[in-house]
Amino acid sequence: MDITETKNKIIKFYNSKEYIELSSFYSYKNYFEILKVERDENTHSSFIAWLINPNENHGLGDFPLKKFLLLLCWAKTNLKCNKNSFFSEDLLNSILSNDIEISNTTITREYGIEDKKRIDILIQAKIKIGDIVKIQPIIIENKVNSTENNYINDKKQTEIYYDWAEKTFSSNDYFKPLYVFLLPLHDFELKNSTDLSKKCKCDKYIIINYQALNDYVLEPCMKNKMNDSARTLINNYQRCLSYSEKEICIMATNEDQRKMLRDFWDNNKELLMAALSALGDDPDTLEEDKKDISKALQSISKRDNTKYQFNGDILGKGRLVLAVIKDYVQKHPEITYEELDKAFKNDNKNTLIRTKDIKDEKRYFKDEVLNVNGEEVSVSTQWDLKRIEVFIDVAKKLGYIIIPQTKA
């Protein structure tokens, strides 16, 4: 870009809808920021305990607790770092089939055990699974800025809490405890790590991050009915998780924020890339910032953002797949789910799924569920370059014309 083009793009940037929306979003101070407790562990633990307690005044009942249990199912099933963590198969299956009754829940903050040690959050919920009714203990250890503490004989917090809970809840009145370790870890690291023992010493804990807490608990709550004060508080907490300063990382982003940021990037990519490149080469840029910029540029360069022309529209990978399959269903109104799956599956896995069988909602389009011969069917959103090429080959054999758009 020459200097005139750069100036014009900057003017367009400041006047863009995305810039105005994001400026408004980030200029709004949430309650937690005003009180300067946005990264205080006790504050986060207290909010979580309030939200998942069915007895609190949010008006959501046991909905947040059930969503939290569903989050643990997802984390146990999908994250490699949780391969050794404990989760009763009976409990997991009952949660997934929604065949579970919860009553008489008590949630305690800073629960004291031996030698003045305190568990961040202790949940004790009476749960009915089939004909069996017992108390399900859940121990939650929450980390924001700190790491695990060392105690006697170099034992870590998680190890001590595990030993205590195994003894305390060993009678026939209790199901075996669940152990949860919550921390502000980036999604990429959480989903690709096989061993997080440096962060959580006891491998019986199910490790989750704040982004998963937002996606599997906070977002569903925001779509549910609740009183206005509770909705405002949860919204402020989501904003708190997205708070960022030089020394403070973003812990999570919500759906609306991610959409604004994606639109912002798509419509200003050339200018943003030019800014990153210029800062990376600027001798006045701090070395620490140069390293961050270098990592960002490397990550961006590995992503394939090719768009495709189909039926007059320009679409990204996921939307292309959705459009093609939707068109195929419309042209074959009598087709069954099995026949449709066979037509498009080929070497790809989980291109289609019966909506009722979805375990990870983030991996499928929620805004357009297809009606396939009376069954609700969802389409995958997970498409990289290799996988989309396989899909396009299949679609072409079915008679579809798809044209990749060359980059300017």
mmCIF file of C-alpha atoms in Angstrom:
data_model
loop_
_atom_site.group_PDB
_atom_site.id
_atom_site.type_symbol
_atom_site.label_atom_id
_atom_site.label_comp_id
_atom_site.label_asym_id
_atom_site.label_seq_id
_atom_site.Cartn_x
_atom_site.Cartn_y
_atom_site.Cartn_z
ATOM 1 C CA MET A 1 0.000 0.000 0.000
ATOM 2 C CA ASP A 2 1.223 3.510 -0.784
ATOM 3 C CA ILE A 3 0.787 6.368 1.717
ATOM 4 C CA THR A 4 -2.460 7.677 0.172
ATOM 5 C CA GLU A 5 -4.051 4.205 0.196
ATOM 6 C CA THR A 6 -2.946 3.702 3.786
ATOM 7 C CA LYS A 7 -4.528 6.992 4.877
ATOM 8 C CA ASN A 8 -7.793 6.141 3.140
ATOM 9 C CA LYS A 9 -7.902 2.718 4.780
ATOM 10 C CA ILE A 10 -7.322 4.295 8.207
ATOM 11 C CA ILE A 11 -10.221 6.724 7.590
ATOM 12 C CA LYS A 12 -12.426 3.794 6.540
ATOM 13 C CA PHE A 13 -11.222 1.866 9.597
ATOM 14 C CA TYR A 14 -12.335 4.594 12.045
ATOM 15 C CA ASN A 15 -15.712 4.949 10.340
ATOM 16 C CA SER A 16 -16.395 1.221 10.102
ATOM 17 C CA LYS A 17 -19.340 -0.355 11.919
ATOM 18 C CA GLU A 18 -17.014 -2.936 13.497
ATOM 19 C CA TYR A 19 -14.642 -0.327 14.945
ATOM 20 C CA ILE A 20 -17.513 1.702 16.427
ATOM 21 C CA GLU A 21 -19.115 -1.426 17.949
ATOM 22 C CA LEU A 22 -15.837 -2.674 19.450
ATOM 23 C CA SER A 23 -14.897 0.782 20.753
ATOM 24 C CA SER A 24 -18.250 0.957 22.505
ATOM 25 C CA PHE A 25 -17.900 -2.577 23.864
ATOM 26 C CA TYR A 26 -14.416 -2.101 25.313
ATOM 27 C CA SER A 27 -15.064 1.400 26.674
ATOM 28 C CA TYR A 28 -17.855 0.028 28.883
ATOM 29 C CA LYS A 29 -16.544 -0.628 32.391
ATOM 30 C CA ASN A 30 -17.984 -3.749 33.983
ATOM 31 C CA TYR A 31 -18.790 -3.970 37.697
ATOM 32 C CA PHE A 32 -15.729 -6.090 38.425
ATOM 33 C CA GLU A 33 -13.401 -3.637 36.702
ATOM 34 C CA ILE A 34 -14.887 -0.699 38.593
ATOM 35 C CA LEU A 35 -14.291 -2.523 41.885
ATOM 36 C CA LYS A 36 -10.786 -3.523 40.666
ATOM 37 C CA VAL A 37 -11.401 -7.223 41.348
ATOM 38 C CA GLU A 38 -11.385 -8.403 37.724
ATOM 39 C CA ARG A 39 -8.530 -10.855 38.390
ATOM 40 C CA ASP A 40 -9.183 -11.633 42.052
ATOM 41 C CA GLU A 41 -9.529 -15.407 42.561
ATOM 42 C CA ASN A 42 -11.947 -15.077 45.465
ATOM 43 C CA THR A 43 -14.238 -12.887 43.377
ATOM 44 C CA HIS A 44 -14.298 -15.403 40.525
ATOM 45 C CA SER A 45 -14.926 -18.296 42.915
ATOM 46 C CA SER A 46 -17.754 -16.410 44.633
ATOM 47 C CA PHE A 47 -19.436 -15.605 41.321
ATOM 48 C CA ILE A 48 -19.197 -19.216 40.101
ATOM 49 C CA ALA A 49 -20.538 -20.526 43.426
ATOM 50 C CA TRP A 50 -23.469 -18.079 43.183
ATOM 51 C CA LEU A 51 -24.280 -19.008 39.595
ATOM 52 C CA ILE A 52 -24.286 -22.800 39.957
ATOM 53 C CA ASN A 53 -26.181 -22.762 43.269
ATOM 54 C CA PRO A 54 -29.846 -23.669 42.568
ATOM 55 C CA ASN A 55 -30.868 -21.912 45.786
ATOM 56 C CA GLU A 56 -29.607 -18.468 44.745
ATOM 57 C CA ASN A 57 -31.771 -15.609 43.479
ATOM 58 C CA HIS A 58 -30.826 -15.713 39.787
ATOM 59 C CA GLY A 59 -34.044 -17.534 38.905
ATOM 60 C CA LEU A 60 -32.258 -20.228 36.878
ATOM 61 C CA GLY A 61 -32.750 -23.056 39.375
ATOM 62 C CA ASP A 62 -30.439 -26.024 38.761
ATOM 63 C CA PHE A 63 -29.944 -25.130 35.064
ATOM 64 C CA PRO A 64 -26.401 -23.700 35.582
ATOM 65 C CA LEU A 65 -25.363 -26.700 37.714
ATOM 66 C CA LYS A 66 -26.605 -29.131 35.055
ATOM 67 C CA LYS A 67 -24.744 -27.164 32.383
ATOM 68 C CA PHE A 68 -21.623 -27.252 34.556
ATOM 69 C CA LEU A 69 -21.913 -31.040 34.826
ATOM 70 C CA LEU A 70 -22.344 -31.216 31.045
ATOM 71 C CA LEU A 71 -19.167 -29.136 30.678
ATOM 72 C CA LEU A 72 -17.312 -31.688 32.813
ATOM 73 C CA CYS A 73 -18.643 -34.488 30.568
ATOM 74 C CA TRP A 74 -17.259 -32.669 27.530
ATOM 75 C CA ALA A 75 -13.899 -32.042 29.200
ATOM 76 C CA LYS A 76 -13.550 -35.644 30.332
ATOM 77 C CA THR A 77 -14.572 -37.022 26.934
ATOM 78 C CA ASN A 78 -12.648 -34.686 24.626
ATOM 79 C CA LEU A 79 -9.518 -33.358 26.357
ATOM 80 C CA LYS A 80 -6.410 -35.519 26.289
ATOM 81 C CA CYS A 81 -5.071 -33.923 29.474
ATOM 82 C CA ASN A 82 -8.024 -35.452 31.369
ATOM 83 C CA LYS A 83 -7.393 -39.058 30.389
ATOM 84 C CA ASN A 84 -6.634 -40.101 33.998
ATOM 85 C CA SER A 85 -9.252 -37.935 35.703
ATOM 86 C CA PHE A 86 -12.144 -39.628 37.438
ATOM 87 C CA PHE A 87 -15.711 -39.472 36.147
ATOM 88 C CA SER A 88 -18.231 -42.193 36.941
ATOM 89 C CA GLU A 89 -19.494 -43.779 33.712
ATOM 90 C CA ASP A 90 -23.006 -44.067 35.169
ATOM 91 C CA LEU A 91 -23.041 -40.383 36.088
ATOM 92 C CA LEU A 92 -21.617 -39.321 32.725
ATOM 93 C CA ASN A 93 -24.204 -41.340 30.776
ATOM 94 C CA SER A 94 -27.044 -40.041 32.960
ATOM 95 C CA ILE A 95 -25.972 -36.422 32.383
ATOM 96 C CA LEU A 96 -25.691 -36.933 28.617
ATOM 97 C CA SER A 97 -29.142 -38.560 28.452
ATOM 98 C CA ASN A 98 -30.585 -35.886 30.775
ATOM 99 C CA ASP A 99 -31.774 -38.696 33.039
ATOM 100 C CA ILE A 100 -30.720 -37.072 36.290
ATOM 101 C CA GLU A 101 -32.531 -35.443 39.211
ATOM 102 C CA ILE A 102 -30.761 -32.937 41.485
ATOM 103 C CA SER A 103 -32.030 -31.822 44.897
ATOM 104 C CA ASN A 104 -30.831 -30.463 48.257
ATOM 105 C CA THR A 105 -27.708 -28.785 46.880
ATOM 106 C CA THR A 106 -25.300 -27.004 49.204
ATOM 107 C CA ILE A 107 -22.375 -24.988 47.872
ATOM 108 C CA THR A 108 -19.707 -23.737 50.264
ATOM 109 C CA ARG A 109 -16.948 -21.229 49.585
ATOM 110 C CA GLU A 110 -13.561 -21.557 51.321
ATOM 111 C CA TYR A 111 -14.511 -24.879 52.908
ATOM 112 C CA GLY A 112 -12.077 -25.513 55.760
ATOM 113 C CA ILE A 113 -10.336 -28.852 56.169
ATOM 114 C CA GLU A 114 -7.323 -29.966 58.223
ATOM 115 C CA ASP A 115 -4.471 -27.578 59.109
ATOM 116 C CA LYS A 116 -6.425 -24.471 58.066
ATOM 117 C CA LYS A 117 -6.442 -25.457 54.383
ATOM 118 C CA ARG A 118 -9.457 -24.327 52.381
ATOM 119 C CA ILE A 119 -11.189 -25.723 49.307
ATOM 120 C CA ASP A 120 -12.244 -22.930 46.913
ATOM 121 C CA ILE A 121 -15.691 -24.381 46.198
ATOM 122 C CA LEU A 122 -17.285 -27.523 47.631
ATOM 123 C CA ILE A 123 -20.549 -28.709 46.062
ATOM 124 C CA GLN A 124 -22.688 -31.379 47.709
ATOM 125 C CA ALA A 125 -25.756 -32.224 45.626
ATOM 126 C CA LYS A 126 -28.228 -35.043 46.176
ATOM 127 C CA ILE A 127 -28.449 -36.802 42.828
ATOM 128 C CA LYS A 128 -30.779 -39.550 41.657
ATOM 129 C CA ILE A 129 -29.421 -41.888 38.985
ATOM 130 C CA GLY A 130 -31.923 -44.575 38.142
ATOM 131 C CA ASP A 131 -33.116 -45.896 41.509
ATOM 132 C CA ILE A 132 -29.972 -44.802 43.361
ATOM 133 C CA VAL A 133 -29.975 -41.569 45.384
ATOM 134 C CA LYS A 134 -26.720 -40.328 46.910
ATOM 135 C CA ILE A 135 -24.829 -37.121 47.550
ATOM 136 C CA GLN A 136 -22.397 -36.141 44.803
ATOM 137 C CA PRO A 137 -19.424 -34.133 46.151
ATOM 138 C CA ILE A 138 -17.595 -31.855 43.687
ATOM 139 C CA ILE A 139 -14.325 -30.190 44.698
ATOM 140 C CA ILE A 140 -13.366 -27.138 42.609
ATOM 141 C CA GLU A 141 -9.920 -25.568 42.758
ATOM 142 C CA ASN A 142 -9.800 -22.219 40.965
ATOM 143 C CA LYS A 143 -6.674 -20.441 39.719
ATOM 144 C CA VAL A 144 -6.466 -17.003 38.111
ATOM 145 C CA ASN A 145 -3.045 -15.484 38.766
ATOM 146 C CA SER A 146 -1.553 -18.022 41.161
ATOM 147 C CA THR A 147 -0.222 -21.575 40.914
ATOM 148 C CA GLU A 148 -0.689 -24.565 43.195
ATOM 149 C CA ASN A 149 0.652 -24.162 46.731
ATOM 150 C CA ASN A 150 3.211 -26.552 48.203
ATOM 151 C CA TYR A 151 2.444 -28.024 51.603
ATOM 152 C CA ILE A 152 3.994 -30.640 53.894
ATOM 153 C CA ASN A 153 6.259 -33.207 52.161
ATOM 154 C CA ASP A 154 6.003 -31.165 48.950
ATOM 155 C CA LYS A 155 2.388 -32.182 48.484
ATOM 156 C CA LYS A 156 0.362 -29.847 46.290
ATOM 157 C CA GLN A 157 -3.103 -28.508 47.070
ATOM 158 C CA THR A 158 -4.864 -30.825 44.636
ATOM 159 C CA GLU A 159 -3.186 -33.898 46.110
ATOM 160 C CA ILE A 160 -4.137 -32.932 49.679
ATOM 161 C CA TYR A 161 -7.732 -32.104 48.765
ATOM 162 C CA TYR A 162 -8.013 -35.400 46.871
ATOM 163 C CA ASP A 163 -6.735 -37.447 49.841
ATOM 164 C CA TRP A 164 -9.083 -35.598 52.212
ATOM 165 C CA ALA A 165 -12.159 -36.032 49.997
ATOM 166 C CA GLU A 166 -11.507 -39.724 49.350
ATOM 167 C CA LYS A 167 -11.575 -40.323 53.119
ATOM 168 C CA THR A 168 -14.374 -37.895 53.985
ATOM 169 C CA PHE A 169 -16.827 -39.079 51.322
ATOM 170 C CA SER A 170 -16.075 -42.794 51.490
ATOM 171 C CA SER A 171 -19.364 -43.929 53.088
ATOM 172 C CA ASN A 172 -22.250 -45.417 51.133
ATOM 173 C CA ASP A 173 -24.115 -42.089 51.400
ATOM 174 C CA TYR A 174 -21.900 -40.582 48.722
ATOM 175 C CA PHE A 175 -20.988 -41.105 45.116
ATOM 176 C CA LYS A 176 -17.245 -40.934 44.488
ATOM 177 C CA PRO A 177 -16.209 -37.243 44.385
ATOM 178 C CA LEU A 178 -15.556 -35.293 41.203
ATOM 179 C CA TYR A 179 -12.488 -33.051 41.147
ATOM 180 C CA VAL A 180 -12.293 -29.923 38.992
ATOM 181 C CA PHE A 181 -9.347 -27.631 38.250
ATOM 182 C CA LEU A 182 -10.296 -24.307 36.632
ATOM 183 C CA LEU A 183 -7.653 -22.004 35.163
ATOM 184 C CA PRO A 184 -7.243 -19.205 32.562
ATOM 185 C CA LEU A 185 -5.590 -21.328 29.892
ATOM 186 C CA HIS A 186 -5.853 -20.574 26.174
ATOM 187 C CA ASP A 187 -8.115 -22.956 24.256
ATOM 188 C CA PHE A 188 -5.288 -24.062 21.974
ATOM 189 C CA GLU A 189 -3.089 -25.160 24.868
ATOM 190 C CA LEU A 190 -5.933 -26.857 26.732
ATOM 191 C CA LYS A 191 -7.174 -28.818 23.716
ATOM 192 C CA ASN A 192 -3.736 -29.865 22.481
ATOM 193 C CA SER A 193 -1.985 -30.711 25.759
ATOM 194 C CA THR A 194 -1.640 -34.326 26.860
ATOM 195 C CA ASP A 195 -0.032 -33.485 30.201
ATOM 196 C CA LEU A 196 -0.799 -30.460 32.366
ATOM 197 C CA SER A 197 0.726 -31.865 35.567
ATOM 198 C CA LYS A 198 2.851 -28.723 35.959
ATOM 199 C CA LYS A 199 -0.351 -26.778 36.459
ATOM 200 C CA CYS A 200 -2.420 -29.446 38.266
ATOM 201 C CA LYS A 201 -0.372 -32.065 40.114
ATOM 202 C CA CYS A 202 -3.181 -34.531 40.876
ATOM 203 C CA ASP A 203 -4.260 -36.229 37.650
ATOM 204 C CA LYS A 204 -7.684 -37.170 39.075
ATOM 205 C CA TYR A 205 -8.874 -33.600 38.474
ATOM 206 C CA ILE A 206 -10.856 -32.662 35.358
ATOM 207 C CA ILE A 207 -9.097 -29.595 33.942
ATOM 208 C CA ILE A 208 -11.227 -26.872 32.335
ATOM 209 C CA ASN A 209 -10.600 -23.263 31.347
ATOM 210 C CA TYR A 210 -12.647 -20.083 31.578
ATOM 211 C CA GLN A 211 -13.424 -20.115 27.859
ATOM 212 C CA ALA A 212 -15.149 -23.486 28.278
ATOM 213 C CA LEU A 213 -16.964 -22.160 31.358
ATOM 214 C CA ASN A 214 -18.244 -19.289 29.226
ATOM 215 C CA ASP A 215 -19.227 -21.453 26.243
ATOM 216 C CA TYR A 216 -20.892 -24.297 28.149
ATOM 217 C CA VAL A 217 -22.378 -22.488 31.163
ATOM 218 C CA LEU A 218 -22.535 -18.685 30.812
ATOM 219 C CA GLU A 219 -23.740 -18.553 27.191
ATOM 220 C CA PRO A 220 -26.565 -21.097 27.720
ATOM 221 C CA CYS A 221 -27.618 -19.196 30.858
ATOM 222 C CA MET A 222 -27.795 -15.937 28.905
ATOM 223 C CA LYS A 223 -30.185 -17.633 26.448
ATOM 224 C CA ASN A 224 -32.411 -18.833 29.280
ATOM 225 C CA LYS A 225 -35.078 -16.999 31.260
ATOM 226 C CA MET A 226 -33.848 -15.231 34.397
ATOM 227 C CA ASN A 227 -34.448 -12.015 36.294
ATOM 228 C CA ASP A 228 -32.989 -8.769 34.897
ATOM 229 C CA SER A 229 -30.475 -8.216 37.714
ATOM 230 C CA ALA A 230 -29.027 -11.713 37.235
ATOM 231 C CA ARG A 231 -28.765 -11.201 33.458
ATOM 232 C CA THR A 232 -26.944 -7.910 34.003
ATOM 233 C CA LEU A 233 -24.537 -9.522 36.472
ATOM 234 C CA ILE A 234 -23.719 -12.478 34.177
ATOM 235 C CA ASN A 235 -23.203 -10.089 31.253
ATOM 236 C CA ASN A 236 -20.829 -8.024 33.388
ATOM 237 C CA TYR A 237 -18.957 -11.163 34.363
ATOM 238 C CA GLN A 238 -18.535 -12.116 30.710
ATOM 239 C CA ARG A 239 -17.119 -8.656 30.072
ATOM 240 C CA CYS A 240 -14.833 -9.159 33.060
ATOM 241 C CA LEU A 241 -13.450 -12.358 31.493
ATOM 242 C CA SER A 242 -12.649 -10.442 28.295
ATOM 243 C CA TYR A 243 -10.893 -7.645 30.197
ATOM 244 C CA SER A 244 -7.304 -7.136 29.076
ATOM 245 C CA GLU A 245 -4.338 -4.952 29.915
ATOM 246 C CA LYS A 246 -0.632 -5.285 29.285
ATOM 247 C CA GLU A 247 -0.063 -7.654 32.199
ATOM 248 C CA ILE A 248 -3.553 -9.169 32.276
ATOM 249 C CA CYS A 249 -4.620 -11.809 29.774
ATOM 250 C CA ILE A 250 -8.078 -12.248 28.275
ATOM 251 C CA MET A 251 -9.662 -15.229 30.028
ATOM 252 C CA ALA A 252 -12.620 -15.760 27.671
ATOM 253 C CA THR A 253 -14.724 -14.093 24.979
ATOM 254 C CA ASN A 254 -18.449 -14.491 24.435
ATOM 255 C CA GLU A 255 -20.293 -15.209 21.161
ATOM 256 C CA ASP A 256 -21.213 -11.593 20.384
ATOM 257 C CA GLN A 257 -17.682 -10.423 21.043
ATOM 258 C CA ARG A 258 -16.159 -13.135 18.858
ATOM 259 C CA LYS A 259 -18.485 -12.218 16.002
ATOM 260 C CA MET A 260 -17.571 -8.523 16.289
ATOM 261 C CA LEU A 261 -13.866 -9.392 16.306
ATOM 262 C CA ARG A 262 -14.182 -11.763 13.327
ATOM 263 C CA ASP A 263 -16.028 -9.091 11.319
ATOM 264 C CA PHE A 264 -13.467 -6.510 12.423
ATOM 265 C CA TRP A 265 -10.622 -8.733 11.213
ATOM 266 C CA ASP A 266 -12.282 -9.715 7.924
ATOM 267 C CA ASN A 267 -13.013 -6.093 6.966
ATOM 268 C CA ASN A 268 -9.690 -4.604 8.085
ATOM 269 C CA LYS A 269 -7.240 -7.465 7.585
ATOM 270 C CA GLU A 270 -4.933 -5.686 5.133
ATOM 271 C CA LEU A 271 -4.537 -2.626 7.368
ATOM 272 C CA LEU A 272 -4.090 -4.724 10.549
ATOM 273 C CA MET A 273 -1.471 -6.917 8.871
ATOM 274 C CA ALA A 274 0.381 -3.818 7.675
ATOM 275 C CA ALA A 275 0.327 -2.397 11.222
ATOM 276 C CA LEU A 276 1.675 -5.654 12.717
ATOM 277 C CA SER A 277 4.438 -5.875 10.112
ATOM 278 C CA ALA A 278 5.428 -2.241 10.650
ATOM 279 C CA LEU A 279 5.548 -2.618 14.429
ATOM 280 C CA GLY A 280 7.541 -5.842 14.111
ATOM 281 C CA ASP A 281 10.201 -4.016 12.081
ATOM 282 C CA ASP A 282 10.168 -0.807 14.145
ATOM 283 C CA PRO A 283 13.390 -0.451 16.241
ATOM 284 C CA ASP A 284 11.386 1.368 18.929
ATOM 285 C CA THR A 285 9.066 -1.611 19.488
ATOM 286 C CA LEU A 286 9.883 -3.490 22.701
ATOM 287 C CA GLU A 287 11.515 -6.891 22.177
ATOM 288 C CA GLU A 288 8.749 -8.574 24.182
ATOM 289 C CA ASP A 289 6.136 -7.039 21.866
ATOM 290 C CA LYS A 290 8.144 -8.044 18.793
ATOM 291 C CA LYS A 291 8.049 -11.677 19.945
ATOM 292 C CA ASP A 292 4.265 -11.507 20.395
ATOM 293 C CA ILE A 293 3.861 -9.891 16.965
ATOM 294 C CA SER A 294 6.078 -12.543 15.370
ATOM 295 C CA LYS A 295 4.008 -15.343 16.915
ATOM 296 C CA ALA A 296 0.792 -13.693 15.724
ATOM 297 C CA LEU A 297 2.070 -13.295 12.159
ATOM 298 C CA GLN A 298 3.270 -16.909 12.072
ATOM 299 C CA SER A 299 -0.116 -18.122 13.290
ATOM 300 C CA ILE A 300 -1.990 -16.011 10.741
ATOM 301 C CA SER A 301 0.221 -17.184 7.879
ATOM 302 C CA LYS A 302 -0.627 -20.821 8.680
ATOM 303 C CA ARG A 303 -4.365 -20.186 8.395
ATOM 304 C CA ASP A 304 -6.037 -20.660 5.061
ATOM 305 C CA ASN A 305 -8.773 -18.063 4.521
ATOM 306 C CA THR A 306 -9.740 -19.076 0.987
ATOM 307 C CA LYS A 307 -13.360 -18.335 0.109
ATOM 308 C CA TYR A 308 -15.447 -20.125 -2.499
ATOM 309 C CA GLN A 309 -18.080 -19.110 -5.050
ATOM 310 C CA PHE A 310 -21.212 -21.252 -4.981
ATOM 311 C CA ASN A 311 -24.619 -20.423 -6.492
ATOM 312 C CA GLY A 312 -23.638 -16.757 -6.766
ATOM 313 C CA ASP A 313 -22.475 -16.398 -3.149
ATOM 314 C CA ILE A 314 -18.928 -16.048 -1.782
ATOM 315 C CA LEU A 315 -18.598 -18.311 1.242
ATOM 316 C CA GLY A 316 -16.045 -19.490 3.769
ATOM 317 C CA LYS A 317 -15.383 -23.204 4.248
ATOM 318 C CA GLY A 318 -18.058 -24.029 6.816
ATOM 319 C CA ARG A 319 -20.798 -21.973 5.164
ATOM 320 C CA LEU A 320 -19.919 -23.542 1.802
ATOM 321 C CA VAL A 321 -20.471 -27.045 3.205
ATOM 322 C CA LEU A 322 -23.735 -25.962 4.818
ATOM 323 C CA ALA A 323 -24.976 -24.377 1.568
ATOM 324 C CA VAL A 324 -24.132 -27.425 -0.569
ATOM 325 C CA ILE A 325 -25.739 -29.937 1.792
ATOM 326 C CA LYS A 326 -28.787 -27.704 2.271
ATOM 327 C CA ASP A 327 -29.197 -27.496 -1.512
ATOM 328 C CA TYR A 328 -28.832 -31.280 -1.845
ATOM 329 C CA VAL A 329 -31.537 -31.878 0.792
ATOM 330 C CA GLN A 330 -33.911 -29.466 -0.962
ATOM 331 C CA LYS A 331 -33.400 -31.318 -4.250
ATOM 332 C CA HIS A 332 -33.866 -34.738 -2.592
ATOM 333 C CA PRO A 333 -36.774 -34.231 -0.159
ATOM 334 C CA GLU A 334 -37.229 -37.977 0.458
ATOM 335 C CA ILE A 335 -33.602 -38.648 1.366
ATOM 336 C CA THR A 336 -32.907 -40.228 4.769
ATOM 337 C CA TYR A 337 -30.198 -39.200 7.208
ATOM 338 C CA GLU A 338 -28.230 -42.389 6.463
ATOM 339 C CA GLU A 339 -28.373 -41.776 2.702
ATOM 340 C CA LEU A 340 -27.326 -38.131 3.099
ATOM 341 C CA ASP A 341 -24.465 -39.075 5.413
ATOM 342 C CA LYS A 342 -23.265 -41.694 2.949
ATOM 343 C CA ALA A 343 -23.431 -39.233 0.053
ATOM 344 C CA PHE A 344 -21.210 -36.621 1.743
ATOM 345 C CA LYS A 345 -19.190 -38.415 4.392
ATOM 346 C CA ASN A 346 -16.556 -40.029 2.147
ATOM 347 C CA ASP A 347 -13.179 -39.696 3.980
ATOM 348 C CA ASN A 348 -14.475 -36.939 6.260
ATOM 349 C CA LYS A 349 -15.726 -37.734 9.743
ATOM 350 C CA ASN A 350 -18.698 -36.100 11.445
ATOM 351 C CA THR A 351 -19.684 -33.934 8.486
ATOM 352 C CA LEU A 352 -23.264 -34.494 9.572
ATOM 353 C CA ILE A 353 -24.860 -35.486 12.847
ATOM 354 C CA ARG A 354 -28.350 -35.916 14.201
ATOM 355 C CA THR A 355 -28.853 -32.749 16.236
ATOM 356 C CA LYS A 356 -30.029 -34.722 19.278
ATOM 357 C CA ASP A 357 -26.691 -36.581 19.348
ATOM 358 C CA ILE A 358 -24.480 -33.455 19.517
ATOM 359 C CA LYS A 359 -22.100 -33.436 22.492
ATOM 360 C CA ASP A 360 -20.044 -30.368 21.532
ATOM 361 C CA GLU A 361 -22.361 -27.631 20.245
ATOM 362 C CA LYS A 362 -19.484 -25.385 19.162
ATOM 363 C CA ARG A 363 -18.568 -27.812 16.365
ATOM 364 C CA TYR A 364 -21.890 -27.564 14.516
ATOM 365 C CA PHE A 365 -23.993 -24.785 13.025
ATOM 366 C CA LYS A 366 -26.712 -23.787 15.478
ATOM 367 C CA ASP A 367 -28.415 -21.147 13.331
ATOM 368 C CA GLU A 368 -29.442 -23.517 10.522
ATOM 369 C CA VAL A 369 -30.562 -27.008 11.484
ATOM 370 C CA LEU A 370 -31.676 -29.097 8.497
ATOM 371 C CA ASN A 371 -34.911 -31.077 8.337
ATOM 372 C CA VAL A 372 -33.998 -34.379 6.709
ATOM 373 C CA ASN A 373 -37.079 -36.534 6.201
ATOM 374 C CA GLY A 374 -38.446 -35.523 9.609
ATOM 375 C CA GLU A 375 -35.114 -35.637 11.474
ATOM 376 C CA GLU A 376 -33.153 -32.601 12.673
ATOM 377 C CA VAL A 377 -29.602 -32.746 11.281
ATOM 378 C CA SER A 378 -26.677 -30.391 11.948
ATOM 379 C CA VAL A 379 -23.620 -29.660 9.795
ATOM 380 C CA SER A 380 -20.039 -29.437 11.058
ATOM 381 C CA THR A 381 -18.271 -26.064 11.325
ATOM 382 C CA GLN A 382 -14.801 -27.657 11.541
ATOM 383 C CA TRP A 383 -13.069 -27.382 8.140
ATOM 384 C CA ASP A 384 -9.382 -26.980 7.383
ATOM 385 C CA LEU A 385 -7.835 -26.862 3.901
ATOM 386 C CA LYS A 386 -7.236 -30.615 3.609
ATOM 387 C CA ARG A 387 -10.735 -31.520 4.757
ATOM 388 C CA ILE A 388 -12.520 -28.980 2.554
ATOM 389 C CA GLU A 389 -10.659 -30.235 -0.519
ATOM 390 C CA VAL A 390 -12.030 -33.734 0.109
ATOM 391 C CA PHE A 391 -15.550 -32.319 0.512
ATOM 392 C CA ILE A 392 -15.302 -30.275 -2.696
ATOM 393 C CA ASP A 393 -14.208 -33.398 -4.629
ATOM 394 C CA VAL A 394 -17.296 -35.228 -3.328
ATOM 395 C CA ALA A 395 -19.558 -32.277 -4.150
ATOM 396 C CA LYS A 396 -18.186 -32.022 -7.690
ATOM 397 C CA LYS A 397 -18.956 -35.712 -8.269
ATOM 398 C CA LEU A 398 -22.535 -34.900 -7.255
ATOM 399 C CA GLY A 399 -22.672 -32.218 -9.951
ATOM 400 C CA TYR A 400 -21.903 -29.077 -7.935
ATOM 401 C CA ILE A 401 -19.754 -26.238 -9.293
ATOM 402 C CA ILE A 402 -17.537 -24.650 -6.633
ATOM 403 C CA ILE A 403 -14.931 -22.039 -7.601
ATOM 404 C CA PRO A 404 -12.123 -21.053 -5.168
ATOM 405 C CA GLN A 405 -11.614 -17.296 -5.127
ATOM 406 C CA THR A 406 -8.100 -16.142 -5.907
ATOM 407 C CA LYS A 407 -6.596 -13.768 -3.351
ATOM 408 C CA ALA A 408 -6.055 -10.194 -4.516
#
